[in-house]
Every structure is written in C-alpha cells, then in structure tokens.
C-alpha cells in the first residue's frame, strides 16, 4: 500500500502528541487526517468488495476495471 500524505501527517501528529498536548490547529488537522483516512479505507473496502463480486460472477472485464480504480486510488488520483 502506498502511503498518502495524510498517513504521514497523522503519524507525525501522533508522535507530537506523545510528547506534548496538541495545539487547537493540530487537533483540527488530526481530525482532518482521520476523516481522510476513513474515507480512503471505506472507498478501498468498497472497491475490494466489488472486485470479489466481479470475480465470483466471473466478469473479468469488470474486475479489471475495478482493479484499475484500486490502483488509481492507491497510487494516483483520488484521496
């Protein structure tokens, strides 16, 4: 899985929080990163479910399209 910028920033904010209390702006940023992460995870889970359905019904063209969307989400456009 390719890390997205919000993954890196979330890790930074968590590390900072281990040493001191986050500022109000940092807390807002952490919430924003958590939202982006949740959206990414739900989108990926939905695509993986669709890929499994396509596999189950033996629709290889549909499955290839879904896999392309998964790769685009992981490595290109999207969240």
Coordinates of C-alpha atoms in Angstrom, one line a residue:
X1 CA 0.0 0.0 0.0
X2 CA 1.3 3.4 -0.9
X3 CA 1.2 5.9 1.9
X4 CA -0.8 9.0 1.3
X5 CA 0.3 12.4 2.7
X6 CA -2.4 12.3 5.4
X7 CA -1.0 9.0 6.6
X8 CA 2.4 10.6 7.1
X9 CA 0.9 13.7 8.8
X10 CA -1.2 11.6 11.1
X11 CA 1.9 9.7 12.2
X12 CA 3.7 13.0 12.8
X13 CA 0.8 14.4 14.8
X14 CA 0.5 11.2 16.9
X15 CA 4.3 11.4 17.6
X16 CA 4.0 15.0 18.6
X17 CA 1.1 14.2 20.9
X18 CA 3.2 11.6 22.8
X19 CA 5.5 14.5 23.9
X20 CA 3.1 17.3 24.4
X21 CA -0.5 18.4 24.1
X22 CA -1.5 19.2 20.5
X23 CA -2.5 22.8 19.7
X24 CA -6.0 23.5 18.6
X25 CA -4.9 23.8 15.0
X26 CA -3.0 20.5 15.3
X27 CA -6.1 18.8 16.7
X28 CA -8.2 20.1 13.8
X29 CA -5.5 18.8 11.4
X30 CA -5.6 15.4 13.1
X31 CA -9.3 15.2 12.7
X32 CA -9.0 16.2 9.1
X33 CA -6.4 13.4 8.6
X34 CA -8.6 10.9 10.4
X35 CA -11.5 11.8 8.1
X36 CA -9.4 11.4 5.0
X37 CA -8.1 8.1 6.3
X38 CA -11.6 6.8 7.0
X39 CA -12.8 7.9 3.5
X40 CA -9.9 6.2 1.9
X41 CA -10.4 3.0 3.8
X42 CA -14.1 2.9 3.1
X43 CA -13.6 3.6 -0.6
X44 CA -10.9 0.9 -0.8
X45 CA -13.1 -1.6 1.1
X46 CA -16.0 -1.0 -1.3
X47 CA -13.7 -1.5 -4.4
X48 CA -12.3 -4.7 -2.9
X49 CA -15.9 -6.0 -2.3
X50 CA -16.9 -5.1 -5.9
X51 CA -13.7 -6.9 -7.1
X52 CA -14.7 -10.0 -5.2
X53 CA -18.2 -9.9 -6.7
X54 CA -16.8 -9.5 -10.2
X55 CA -14.6 -12.5 -9.5
X56 CA -17.5 -14.5 -8.2
X57 CA -19.6 -13.9 -11.3
X58 CA -16.6 -14.4 -13.5
X59 CA -16.7 -11.0 -15.1
X60 CA -13.0 -10.4 -15.8
X61 CA -13.5 -7.2 -17.7
X62 CA -15.4 -5.6 -14.8
X63 CA -12.8 -6.9 -12.3
X64 CA -10.0 -5.4 -14.4
X65 CA -11.9 -2.1 -14.4
X66 CA -12.2 -2.2 -10.6
X67 CA -8.6 -3.2 -10.1
X68 CA -7.7 -0.1 -12.2
X69 CA -9.7 2.0 -9.9
X70 CA -8.0 0.4 -6.9
X71 CA -4.6 1.2 -8.4
X72 CA -5.6 4.7 -9.2
X73 CA -6.8 5.2 -5.6
X74 CA -3.6 3.7 -4.2
X75 CA -1.0 5.4 -6.5
X76 CA -2.7 8.2 -8.4
X77 CA -5.7 10.3 -8.3
X78 CA -8.3 10.2 -5.5
X79 CA -7.9 10.6 -1.8

